[in-house]
């Protein structure tokens, strides 16, 4: 192997979203650190986040971490692990001030404090009234956070390998020794030999047709973990955000409702009055998405079609341009709507992945329900499941999770690195990745990657979406397995090695097909409704049988194997979740 394709770093971070960069900034204070990322760092999906990052700063109202904890536990439909949630909400103010000190230009109150706004499910005094808890920077919050962390990464001399697609992890005897990545621009496989590997590979919205997620959000990290014999946790919980632009899925931030926007059906009725009269449009996302879908399914969508109106006309031009300028541009550019004068057509959109790679509270990747670790492997952000969101995530808790647990992953790895030496690489660390690439570059079958992907996305949305039932899920499980078979008969037209997007899309589809089977199997197995997972045939939450996390492994011969892990409950006992 040519030397230029073998790299040695103390720590390698996979992914340059907020979780990856926050971990890398922390690690780089002491250790030689590299970030390997398949898109240019500032193009990571974190940059698309609009609404805000939660922290009980109490700059405007009388807030504290216990209220934040209660809301997060309740929002999770009691599936969140309360020890992890406590870490999240207690560290939140410090994390936000830390980001401020790194240079994030937050919006300000008149007195110069960090401004805060309302977001769904966040309340004061254990549900009494809506809290102003989301810190924001206009509606470009993720953008400014990501750019600030990237600038800090450059300042700390972190080495970036941009447009490198990680195809495999190097794990032997429960020790992670690095990863193998394909150089997208020049072709060729590179080996990264490391003492610590942090995964921050983001979410998996691209398994669905209507999604707010970037094209790169194909859940590669999940595929990498599965093929290395490790489990995934709670994958059946997929959040559908109520307000995606109709037909496109592009997100209209919940901030639009936080600022006072209304949801209306074909009769111009603010229908949330019938579902959650207290919180109205600011009920948690799963509740609003289901209410909207019910309106649509019962024929009260606009003109009887599959969309609803989000009306912000009454906020006025000045407030919209100050607080929601991006929404104005997105509605205009993608739907041709002038939101000063007309309501915006919207529908639920696959938005966030609550499940992911199971980790302990120090972000160490674990291999089973006993929380036994893989040495030198960490995960944080949306690809991981720690689990602070349980069955449903509250808006603004995810930027918080990515930055809080990104920092924790970096700190854990720093602490561990004093005791972890470089271990020898296996003889041919890239053998499996090489075989995969060789197979793809020779693939000359009759199927097209784009067709299989479109089919998967369409059927996942139809049969494993906002509402689920046994018959549809069974059908979809068989279908995903059929698609996996079809995938063996694909052809790749571009046989070259340089900038081969055909090859990249095929690799991504491989991941989508693998973990979609886990999503559907998990949804089929969980015979209850909790948070974002709603079974029409089992509409009630069932704490006696299902107050537990799902762990799922891919069986060597195909199919999914399950185990379960208890939920950690410390302060708040499960109650009925009324809003
Ligand atoms: C439109 C939108 C708006 C949102 N708004 C908010 C909000 O206002 N508040 C909030 O709290 N949350 C919000 N979220 C959620 C939040 O933005 C994300 O959960 C969070 O930013 C995820 O960060 P991350 O670092 O885990 O992943 P990402 O930012 O998605 O980064 C993933 C990284 O992994 C890399 N990667 C993936 N696969 C590979 C591979 N095989 N090889 C190499 N690199 C790889 C990618 O290149 C990328 O750099 C929003 C999400 C969306 C989609």
Coordinates of C-alpha atoms and ligand atoms in Angstrom, one line a residue:
X1 CA 0.0 0.0 0.0
X2 CA 1.4 3.4 -0.9
X3 CA 2.3 5.4 2.2
X4 CA 0.1 8.3 1.2
X5 CA -2.9 6.0 1.7
X6 CA -2.1 5.1 5.3
X7 CA -2.6 7.7 8.0
X8 CA -1.9 7.6 11.7
X9 CA -3.6 9.9 14.2
X10 CA -4.3 9.6 17.9
X11 CA -8.0 10.3 17.1
X12 CA -10.1 10.1 14.0
X13 CA -13.6 11.7 14.0
X14 CA -16.0 10.5 11.3
X15 CA -18.3 13.3 10.3
X16 CA -18.1 17.0 10.5
X17 CA -21.5 18.0 11.7
X18 CA -21.9 19.6 15.2
X19 CA -21.3 16.4 17.0
X20 CA -18.1 15.5 15.1
X21 CA -16.6 19.0 15.2
X22 CA -17.4 19.5 18.8
X23 CA -15.7 16.2 19.7
X24 CA -12.7 17.1 17.4
X25 CA -12.3 20.6 18.9
X26 CA -12.1 19.0 22.4
X27 CA -9.7 16.2 21.3
X28 CA -7.4 18.6 19.4
X29 CA -6.5 20.4 22.6
X30 CA -4.3 17.4 23.5
X31 CA -4.2 15.0 20.6
X32 CA -3.3 14.8 17.0
X33 CA -6.8 14.7 15.5
X34 CA -8.3 14.2 12.0
X35 CA -11.8 14.6 10.7
X36 CA -12.9 12.3 7.9
X37 CA -16.1 13.5 6.2
X38 CA -18.0 12.7 3.0
X39 CA -19.2 16.2 2.4
X40 CA -17.2 19.5 2.9
X41 CA -17.5 20.2 6.7
X42 CA -19.8 23.3 6.4
X43 CA -22.2 21.4 4.1
X44 CA -23.1 18.9 6.9
X45 CA -26.8 18.8 7.7
X46 CA -26.3 20.6 11.0
X47 CA -26.0 23.8 9.0
X48 CA -29.6 23.5 7.9
X49 CA -30.9 23.8 11.5
X50 CA -33.0 26.9 11.8
X51 CA -34.9 27.1 15.0
X52 CA -32.6 27.0 18.0
X53 CA -30.7 25.2 20.7
X54 CA -32.4 24.6 24.1
X55 CA -30.9 25.8 27.4
X56 CA -32.7 26.9 30.6
X57 CA -30.7 30.2 30.8
X58 CA -33.8 31.9 32.1
X59 CA -32.9 35.1 30.3
X60 CA -36.5 36.1 29.7
X61 CA -38.6 33.9 32.1
X62 CA -38.0 32.0 35.3
X63 CA -36.6 28.8 33.9
X64 CA -34.5 26.0 35.3
X65 CA -33.0 22.6 34.4
X66 CA -35.6 20.6 36.3
X67 CA -38.4 22.1 34.1
X68 CA -36.3 21.3 31.0
X69 CA -35.7 17.7 32.3
X70 CA -39.4 17.1 33.0
X71 CA -40.4 18.3 29.5
X72 CA -37.7 16.2 27.8
X73 CA -38.7 13.1 29.8
X74 CA -42.4 13.7 29.1
X75 CA -41.7 14.5 25.4
X76 CA -39.8 11.2 25.1
X77 CA -42.9 9.4 26.2
X78 CA -40.9 8.1 29.1
X79 CA -38.6 6.1 26.9
X80 CA -35.6 8.5 27.4
X81 CA -33.0 7.4 29.9
X82 CA -33.3 9.9 32.7
X83 CA -29.7 9.8 33.9
X84 CA -28.6 10.8 30.3
X85 CA -31.3 13.5 30.1
X86 CA -30.2 15.0 33.4
X87 CA -26.6 15.3 32.0
X88 CA -28.1 17.0 28.9
X89 CA -30.2 19.6 30.6
X90 CA -27.8 20.4 33.5
X91 CA -24.9 21.0 31.1
X92 CA -27.1 22.9 28.6
X93 CA -26.4 26.4 29.9
X94 CA -22.7 25.8 30.1
X95 CA -22.7 24.3 26.6
X96 CA -24.4 27.3 25.2
X97 CA -22.1 29.8 27.0
X98 CA -19.1 27.8 25.8
X99 CA -20.4 28.1 22.2
X100 CA -20.9 31.8 22.8
X101 CA -17.3 32.0 23.9
X102 CA -16.1 30.1 20.9
X103 CA -17.7 32.9 18.9
X104 CA -21.3 32.0 18.0
X105 CA -23.3 35.2 17.2
X106 CA -26.5 34.5 19.0
X107 CA -29.5 36.8 18.6
X108 CA -29.8 39.2 21.6
X109 CA -32.5 40.7 23.9
X110 CA -32.7 44.4 24.3
X111 CA -30.4 44.1 27.3
X112 CA -27.7 42.2 25.4
X113 CA -28.5 38.8 26.8
X114 CA -28.8 35.7 24.5
X115 CA -32.4 35.9 23.2
X116 CA -34.7 32.9 23.7
X117 CA -38.0 31.8 22.1
X118 CA -40.7 29.3 22.5
X119 CA -40.6 25.8 21.0
X120 CA -43.0 22.9 21.1
X121 CA -43.2 20.9 24.4
X122 CA -41.0 23.2 26.4
X123 CA -42.8 24.5 29.4
X124 CA -42.3 26.3 32.8
X125 CA -43.3 24.8 36.1
X126 CA -43.9 21.2 34.9
X127 CA -46.3 21.9 32.1
X128 CA -47.9 25.1 33.3
X129 CA -47.2 27.3 30.3
X130 CA -44.9 27.6 27.3
X131 CA -41.2 28.4 28.2
X132 CA -38.9 30.8 26.3
X133 CA -35.9 28.3 26.2
X134 CA -34.6 28.1 22.6
X135 CA -31.5 30.2 22.1
X136 CA -31.2 31.1 18.4
X137 CA -29.5 33.2 15.8
X138 CA -32.3 34.4 13.6
X139 CA -33.4 31.3 11.7
X140 CA -29.8 30.3 10.9
X141 CA -28.9 28.7 14.2
X142 CA -27.3 25.6 12.9
X143 CA -25.4 27.5 10.2
X144 CA -23.7 29.8 12.7
X145 CA -22.9 27.0 15.1
X146 CA -21.4 24.9 12.4
X147 CA -19.3 27.7 10.9
X148 CA -18.0 28.7 14.4
X149 CA -17.0 25.2 15.2
X150 CA -15.3 24.8 11.8
X151 CA -13.3 28.0 12.3
X152 CA -12.2 26.7 15.8
X153 CA -11.2 23.4 14.2
X154 CA -9.0 25.2 11.7
X155 CA -7.5 27.3 14.5
X156 CA -6.7 24.1 16.4
X157 CA -4.9 22.6 13.3
X158 CA -7.3 19.7 13.0
X159 CA -6.5 17.8 9.7
X160 CA -9.6 17.5 7.4
X161 CA -10.1 14.7 4.9
X162 CA -13.1 16.1 3.1
X163 CA -15.0 14.1 0.6
X164 CA -13.8 10.8 2.0
X165 CA -16.5 8.2 2.4
X166 CA -15.8 5.9 5.3
X167 CA -16.7 2.3 4.2
X168 CA -15.6 0.3 7.2
X169 CA -14.4 0.3 10.8
X170 CA -11.4 -1.7 11.8
X171 CA -12.5 -3.6 14.9
X172 CA -10.7 -6.7 16.3
X173 CA -11.4 -8.4 19.6
X174 CA -13.7 -5.5 20.7
X175 CA -11.0 -2.9 20.0
X176 CA -11.5 -0.2 17.4
X177 CA -8.2 0.5 15.6
X178 CA -9.3 3.0 12.9
X179 CA -11.4 3.1 9.7
X180 CA -11.2 2.7 6.0
X181 CA -12.4 5.4 3.6
X182 CA -12.8 6.0 -0.1
X183 CA -11.3 9.1 -1.5
X184 CA -14.2 10.5 -3.5
X185 CA -12.2 13.1 -5.5
X186 CA -9.3 11.0 -6.5
X187 CA -10.4 7.4 -6.0
X188 CA -8.6 4.9 -3.8
X189 CA -9.0 3.5 -0.3
X190 CA -7.2 5.1 2.6
X191 CA -6.6 3.5 6.0
X192 CA -6.8 5.6 9.1
X193 CA -5.0 4.0 12.0
X194 CA -6.1 5.5 15.3
X195 CA -6.3 5.0 19.0
X196 CA -9.8 6.5 19.2
X197 CA -12.5 6.8 16.6
X198 CA -15.5 9.0 17.2
X199 CA -18.6 8.6 15.0
X200 CA -20.7 11.6 14.3
X201 CA -22.3 10.4 11.0
X202 CA -25.7 12.0 11.5
X203 CA -29.3 10.9 10.8
X204 CA -31.1 8.7 8.3
X205 CA -34.1 10.6 6.9
X206 CA -33.2 9.6 3.4
X207 CA -34.8 6.2 3.9
X208 CA -38.1 8.2 3.4
X209 CA -39.6 9.9 0.3
X210 CA -40.7 13.1 2.0
X211 CA -37.9 14.2 4.3
X212 CA -36.3 17.4 5.6
X213 CA -32.9 15.8 5.6
X214 CA -29.9 16.5 3.3
X215 CA -29.0 14.0 0.5
X216 CA -26.0 12.9 2.5
X217 CA -28.2 11.7 5.5
X218 CA -28.2 8.1 4.5
X219 CA -27.4 6.6 7.9
X220 CA -24.0 5.2 6.8
X221 CA -22.8 5.0 10.4
X222 CA -25.6 2.6 11.2
X223 CA -24.6 0.3 8.3
X224 CA -21.0 0.4 9.4
X225 CA -22.0 -0.7 12.9
X226 CA -24.3 -3.5 11.7
X227 CA -21.8 -5.0 9.4
X228 CA -19.3 -5.1 12.3
X229 CA -21.7 -7.2 14.4
X230 CA -22.8 -4.4 16.7
X231 CA -26.4 -3.6 17.6
X232 CA -28.6 -0.6 16.9
X233 CA -31.1 0.8 19.5
X234 CA -34.7 2.0 19.1
X235 CA -34.6 2.4 15.4
X236 CA -38.4 2.2 15.0
X237 CA -38.7 5.7 16.4
X238 CA -38.5 8.1 13.5
X239 CA -39.7 11.7 14.0
X240 CA -42.0 13.2 11.4
X241 CA -41.9 17.0 11.6
X242 CA -45.3 18.6 11.0
X243 CA -44.2 21.3 8.7
X244 CA -42.3 20.2 5.6
X245 CA -43.0 22.2 2.4
X246 CA -45.6 20.2 0.5
X247 CA -44.1 17.7 -2.0
X248 CA -40.5 18.8 -1.2
X249 CA -40.2 18.0 2.5
X250 CA -37.9 21.0 3.0
X251 CA -38.3 22.1 6.6
X252 CA -40.3 25.1 7.7
X253 CA -38.9 25.6 11.2
X254 CA -41.1 25.1 14.3
X255 CA -39.9 28.6 15.1
X256 CA -42.6 29.7 12.7
X257 CA -45.2 28.3 15.1
X258 CA -43.0 29.4 18.1
X259 CA -43.4 33.0 16.8
X260 CA -47.2 32.6 16.6
X261 CA -47.9 30.8 13.3
X262 CA -51.3 29.0 12.9
X263 CA -52.1 25.6 11.3
X264 CA -55.4 25.6 9.3
X265 CA -57.4 23.0 7.5
X266 CA -59.5 23.4 4.3
X267 CA -62.2 25.2 6.3
X268 CA -59.7 27.7 7.6
X269 CA -60.2 26.2 11.1
X270 CA -57.3 26.2 13.6
X271 CA -57.9 22.4 14.1
X272 CA -55.3 22.0 16.9
X273 CA -58.1 23.4 19.2
X274 CA -59.7 19.9 18.9
X275 CA -56.5 18.0 19.7
X276 CA -54.4 20.0 22.2
X277 CA -56.4 23.1 23.3
X278 CA -53.7 24.2 25.8
X279 CA -50.6 24.0 23.7
X280 CA -52.4 24.3 20.4
X281 CA -49.8 24.5 17.5
X282 CA -46.9 24.1 20.1
X283 CA -47.7 20.6 21.2
X284 CA -44.8 18.1 20.7
X285 CA -44.1 17.2 17.1
X286 CA -45.5 13.7 17.1
X287 CA -48.8 15.0 18.4
X288 CA -49.0 17.8 15.8
X289 CA -47.9 15.5 12.9
X290 CA -50.6 13.0 13.8
X291 CA -53.3 15.7 14.1
X292 CA -52.4 17.0 10.7
X293 CA -52.3 13.6 9.2
X294 CA -55.7 12.8 10.6
X295 CA -57.1 16.1 9.1
X296 CA -55.6 15.0 5.8
X297 CA -56.8 11.4 6.0
X298 CA -60.3 12.6 6.9
X299 CA -60.5 14.8 3.8
X300 CA -59.9 18.2 5.6
X301 CA -56.6 18.8 3.8
X302 CA -56.5 21.9 1.6
X303 CA -58.8 21.2 -1.4
X304 CA -59.0 17.6 0.0
X305 CA -55.3 17.1 -0.9
X306 CA -52.5 15.8 1.3
X307 CA -51.5 19.2 2.7
X308 CA -52.4 21.8 5.4
X309 CA -51.8 25.5 5.6
X310 CA -49.2 27.2 7.9
X311 CA -50.4 30.8 8.2
X312 CA -47.9 33.4 9.4
X313 CA -49.4 36.4 7.5
X314 CA -50.6 38.0 10.7
X315 CA -47.0 38.2 12.1
X316 CA -46.3 41.0 9.6
X317 CA -43.5 41.6 7.2
X318 CA -41.1 43.2 9.7
X319 CA -41.3 40.3 12.3
X320 CA -41.0 37.7 9.6
X321 CA -37.9 39.3 8.1
X322 CA -36.4 39.8 11.5
X323 CA -37.1 36.3 13.0
X324 CA -37.9 34.0 10.0
X325 CA -36.1 35.4 6.9
X326 CA -35.1 32.0 5.7
X327 CA -38.7 30.7 5.8
X328 CA -39.7 33.6 3.6
X329 CA -37.0 32.7 1.0
X330 CA -37.7 28.9 1.2
X331 CA -41.4 29.3 0.7
X332 CA -40.9 31.7 -2.2
X333 CA -38.1 29.8 -4.0
X334 CA -39.5 26.3 -3.5
X335 CA -43.3 26.8 -3.4
X336 CA -43.7 30.1 -5.1
X337 CA -45.5 31.4 -2.0
X338 CA -45.3 35.0 -0.7
X339 CA -45.7 34.2 3.1
X340 CA -46.4 37.9 3.9
X341 CA -49.7 37.5 2.0
X342 CA -50.5 33.8 1.7
X343 CA -50.4 30.7 3.9
X344 CA -47.6 28.1 3.2
X345 CA -48.7 24.6 2.1
X346 CA -47.1 22.0 4.4
X347 CA -47.2 18.3 5.2
X348 CA -45.4 16.0 7.7
X349 CA -41.8 15.2 6.7
X350 CA -39.3 12.6 8.0
X351 CA -37.0 14.7 10.1
X352 CA -35.1 13.1 12.9
X353 CA -33.8 9.7 14.0
X354 CA -34.3 9.0 17.7
X355 CA -32.7 5.6 17.5
X356 CA -29.1 4.9 16.6
X357 CA -25.8 3.4 17.8
X358 CA -26.2 2.5 21.5
X359 CA -23.7 4.3 23.7
X360 CA -23.3 4.8 27.5
X361 CA -23.4 8.2 29.1
X362 CA -19.7 8.8 28.2
X363 CA -20.5 8.1 24.5
X364 CA -18.6 4.8 24.5
X365 CA -20.2 2.5 21.9
X366 CA -21.6 -0.6 23.6
X367 CA -22.0 -4.1 22.2
X368 CA -25.0 -5.3 24.2
X369 CA -27.6 -4.5 26.8
X370 CA -25.1 -5.0 29.6
X371 CA -23.3 -1.9 28.3
X372 CA -20.0 -3.6 27.6
X373 CA -17.8 -1.3 25.5
X374 CA -15.9 -1.5 22.3
X375 CA -12.5 0.0 23.3
X376 CA -11.6 3.2 21.4
X377 CA -15.0 3.6 19.7
X378 CA -17.3 6.5 20.5
X379 CA -20.5 8.0 19.0
X380 CA -22.4 11.2 19.5
X381 CA -25.1 13.3 17.8
X382 CA -27.9 12.0 15.7
X383 CA -26.2 8.7 14.7
X384 CA -26.1 7.7 18.4
X385 CA -28.7 6.7 20.9
X386 CA -27.8 7.7 24.4
X387 CA -30.9 7.9 24.8
X388 CA -32.1 11.5 25.6
X389 CA -35.0 11.7 23.2
X390 CA -36.6 8.3 23.9
X391 CA -39.6 7.9 21.6
X392 CA -39.8 11.5 20.5
X393 CA -37.4 14.5 20.4
X394 CA -38.4 18.0 21.5
X395 CA -37.4 20.7 19.0
X396 CA -34.0 22.4 19.9
X397 CA -32.9 19.4 22.0
X398 CA -30.9 17.9 19.2
X399 CA -28.5 20.8 18.5
X400 CA -28.0 20.6 22.2
X401 CA -27.5 16.9 22.2
X402 CA -25.0 17.1 19.3
X403 CA -22.9 19.8 21.0
X404 CA -23.2 18.4 24.6
X405 CA -22.5 14.8 23.8
X406 CA -20.0 15.8 21.1
X407 CA -18.0 17.5 23.8
X408 CA -18.5 14.5 26.2
X409 CA -17.3 12.1 23.5
X410 CA -14.2 14.2 23.0
X411 CA -13.6 14.4 26.7
X412 CA -14.1 10.7 27.2
X413 CA -11.7 9.8 24.4
X414 CA -9.2 12.3 25.9
X415 CA -9.4 10.6 29.3
X416 CA -9.2 7.1 27.8
X417 CA -6.3 7.9 25.4
X418 CA -3.8 8.1 28.3
X419 CA -4.4 4.3 28.7
X420 CA -4.9 3.2 25.0
X421 CA -1.8 2.6 22.9
X422 CA -1.8 2.0 19.1
X423 CA -2.6 -1.6 18.5
X424 CA -1.4 -3.5 15.4
X425 CA -3.6 -3.3 12.4
X426 CA -4.9 -6.5 11.0
X427 CA -3.0 -7.8 8.0
X428 CA -5.1 -6.3 5.3
X429 CA -7.4 -3.8 7.0
X430 CA -9.0 -2.7 3.8
X431 CA -9.8 -6.1 2.4
X432 CA -13.6 -6.0 3.0
X433 CA -13.9 -2.4 1.7
X434 CA -11.8 -3.3 -1.3
X435 CA -14.0 -6.3 -2.1
X436 CA -17.1 -4.1 -1.9
X437 CA -15.7 -1.4 -4.2
X438 CA -14.4 -4.0 -6.7
X439 CA -17.8 -5.7 -6.7
X440 CA -19.6 -2.4 -7.3
X441 CA -17.3 -1.3 -10.1
X442 CA -17.9 -4.5 -11.9
X443 CA -21.7 -4.6 -11.3
X444 CA -23.4 -5.1 -14.6
X445 CA -26.9 -6.2 -13.7
X446 CA -30.3 -5.1 -14.9
X447 CA -31.4 -2.9 -11.9
X448 CA -30.8 0.8 -11.3
X449 CA -29.8 2.2 -7.9
X450 CA -32.1 5.2 -8.4
X451 CA -35.1 2.9 -9.0
X452 CA -34.5 0.8 -5.9
X453 CA -33.9 3.8 -3.8
X454 CA -37.1 5.6 -5.0
X455 CA -39.1 2.4 -4.4
X456 CA -37.7 2.1 -0.8
X457 CA -38.4 5.7 0.0
X458 CA -41.9 5.6 -1.4
X459 CA -42.9 2.5 0.4
X460 CA -41.2 3.4 3.7
X461 CA -43.2 6.6 3.8
X462 CA -46.5 4.9 2.9
X463 CA -46.2 1.8 5.2
X464 CA -43.9 2.9 8.0
X465 CA -44.7 6.6 8.3
X466 CA -46.8 8.7 10.7
X467 CA -49.4 5.9 11.2
X468 CA -48.4 2.2 11.2
X469 CA -50.2 -1.1 11.3
X470 CA -49.3 -4.8 11.3
X471 CA -50.5 -5.6 7.7
X472 CA -48.5 -2.7 6.1
X473 CA -45.4 -3.3 8.2
X474 CA -45.4 -7.0 7.3
X475 CA -45.8 -6.1 3.6
X476 CA -43.0 -3.6 3.9
X477 CA -40.6 -6.1 5.7
X478 CA -41.0 -8.5 2.8
X479 CA -40.6 -5.7 0.4
X480 CA -37.4 -4.4 1.9
X481 CA -36.0 -8.0 1.7
X482 CA -37.0 -8.1 -1.9
X483 CA -35.3 -4.8 -2.6
X484 CA -32.2 -6.2 -0.9
X485 CA -32.2 -9.1 -3.4
X486 CA -32.7 -6.7 -6.3
X487 CA -29.7 -4.7 -5.0
X488 CA -27.6 -7.7 -5.8
X489 CA -28.5 -7.2 -9.5
X490 CA -27.6 -3.6 -9.9
X491 CA -25.4 -2.1 -12.6
X492 CA -23.1 0.8 -12.1
X493 CA -22.6 2.8 -15.3
X494 CA -19.6 4.8 -14.3
X495 CA -16.6 2.4 -14.0
X496 CA -14.1 5.2 -13.2
X497 CA -12.6 6.0 -9.8
X498 CA -12.7 9.8 -9.8
X499 CA -15.7 11.6 -8.5
X500 CA -17.8 8.5 -9.1
X501 CA -21.2 9.5 -7.7
X502 CA -22.8 6.3 -9.1
X503 CA -20.5 4.3 -6.8
X504 CA -21.3 6.6 -3.8
X505 CA -25.0 6.3 -4.3
X506 CA -24.8 2.5 -4.5
X507 CA -22.8 2.4 -1.3
X508 CA -25.3 4.6 0.4
X509 CA -28.3 2.6 -0.8
X510 CA -26.6 -0.5 0.6
X511 CA -26.7 1.2 4.1
X512 CA -30.3 2.4 3.6
X513 CA -31.5 -1.1 2.7
X514 CA -29.7 -2.7 5.7
X515 CA -31.0 -0.4 8.4
X516 CA -34.5 0.0 6.9
X517 CA -35.0 -3.7 7.6
X518 CA -34.2 -2.9 11.3
X519 CA -36.6 0.1 11.4
X520 CA -39.5 -2.0 10.0
X521 CA -38.8 -5.1 12.1
X522 CA -38.6 -2.9 15.2
X523 CA -41.9 -1.2 14.3
X524 CA -43.6 -4.5 13.7
X525 CA -42.3 -6.0 16.9
X526 CA -43.3 -3.0 19.1
X527 CA -47.0 -3.7 19.6
X528 CA -47.9 -0.4 21.3
X529 CA -47.9 3.3 20.5
X530 CA -45.3 5.5 22.1
X531 CA -44.0 8.9 21.0
X532 CA -43.4 9.0 17.2
X533 CA -44.2 5.3 16.8
X534 CA -48.0 5.1 16.4
X535 CA -49.6 1.7 15.7
X536 CA -53.3 2.1 14.7
X537 CA -53.8 -1.5 15.8
X538 CA -52.3 -0.9 19.2
X539 CA -53.1 2.8 19.8
X540 CA -52.2 2.8 23.6
X541 CA -48.9 3.0 25.3
X542 CA -48.1 -0.3 27.1
X543 CA -45.7 0.3 29.9
X544 CA -46.2 -3.2 31.3
X545 CA -44.7 -4.8 28.2
X546 CA -42.9 -2.1 26.3
X547 CA -41.2 0.4 28.6
X548 CA -37.9 -0.9 27.3
X549 CA -35.3 -0.1 24.6
X550 CA -35.0 -2.3 21.5
X551 CA -31.6 -3.6 20.6
X552 CA -31.3 -5.1 17.1
X553 CA -28.5 -7.0 15.4
X554 CA -28.3 -8.2 11.8
X555 CA -28.2 -12.0 11.7
X556 CA -25.3 -13.4 9.7
X557 CA -27.6 -15.3 7.4
X558 CA -30.1 -12.4 7.0
X559 CA -32.9 -11.1 9.2
X560 CA -32.9 -9.2 12.5
X561 CA -32.2 -10.5 16.1
X562 CA -33.6 -8.6 19.1
X563 CA -32.8 -8.0 22.7
X564 CA -34.2 -5.4 25.1
X565 CA -32.7 -3.1 27.7
X566 CA -34.6 -1.4 30.6
X567 CA -35.3 2.3 30.6
X568 CA -33.4 4.2 33.3
X569 CA -36.0 6.1 35.4
X570 CA -34.6 8.4 38.2
X571 CA -36.9 11.3 38.9
X572 CA -40.1 11.2 36.9
X573 CA -42.3 8.1 36.9
X574 CA -44.3 7.4 33.7
X575 CA -47.6 9.3 33.6
X576 CA -50.2 9.6 30.9
X577 CA -48.9 12.1 28.4
X578 CA -51.7 14.6 28.1
X579 CA -51.2 18.0 26.4
Ligands
LIG1 C1 -33.7 21.0 8.2 C2 -33.4 20.7 9.6 C3 -33.5 21.6 10.6 C4 -33.2 21.3 12.0 N1 -33.4 22.2 12.9 C5 -33.0 22.0 14.2 C6 -33.2 23.0 15.2 O1 -33.5 24.1 15.0 N2 -32.8 22.6 16.5 C7 -32.4 21.4 16.8 O2 -32.0 21.1 18.0 N3 -32.2 20.4 15.9 C8 -32.5 20.7 14.6 N4 -32.4 19.7 13.6 C9 -31.7 18.5 13.9 C10 -30.2 18.7 14.1 O3 -29.8 19.7 13.1 C11 -29.4 17.4 13.8 O4 -29.9 16.4 14.6 C12 -27.9 17.7 14.2 O5 -27.4 18.8 13.6 C13 -27.1 16.5 13.8 O6 -25.8 16.7 13.9 P1 -24.7 15.6 13.7 O7 -23.4 16.2 13.9 O8 -25.1 14.4 14.5 O9 -24.9 15.2 12.1 P2 -24.8 16.0 10.7 O10 -24.8 17.4 10.9 O11 -25.9 15.4 9.9 O12 -23.4 15.5 10.2 C14 -23.1 14.2 9.7 C15 -21.7 14.2 9.2 O13 -21.4 12.8 9.0 C16 -20.6 12.7 7.8 N5 -20.8 11.4 7.2 C17 -21.9 10.6 7.1 N6 -21.6 9.4 6.6 C18 -20.3 9.4 6.4 C19 -19.4 8.5 5.9 N7 -19.8 7.3 5.4 N8 -18.1 8.8 5.7 C20 -17.7 10.0 6.1 N9 -18.5 10.9 6.7 C21 -19.8 10.6 6.8 C22 -21.2 13.8 6.9 O14 -20.3 14.2 5.9 C23 -21.5 14.9 7.9 O15 -20.4 15.7 8.1 C24 -32.7 20.0 12.3 C25 -32.5 19.1 11.3 C26 -32.9 19.4 10.0 C27 -32.7 18.3 8.9

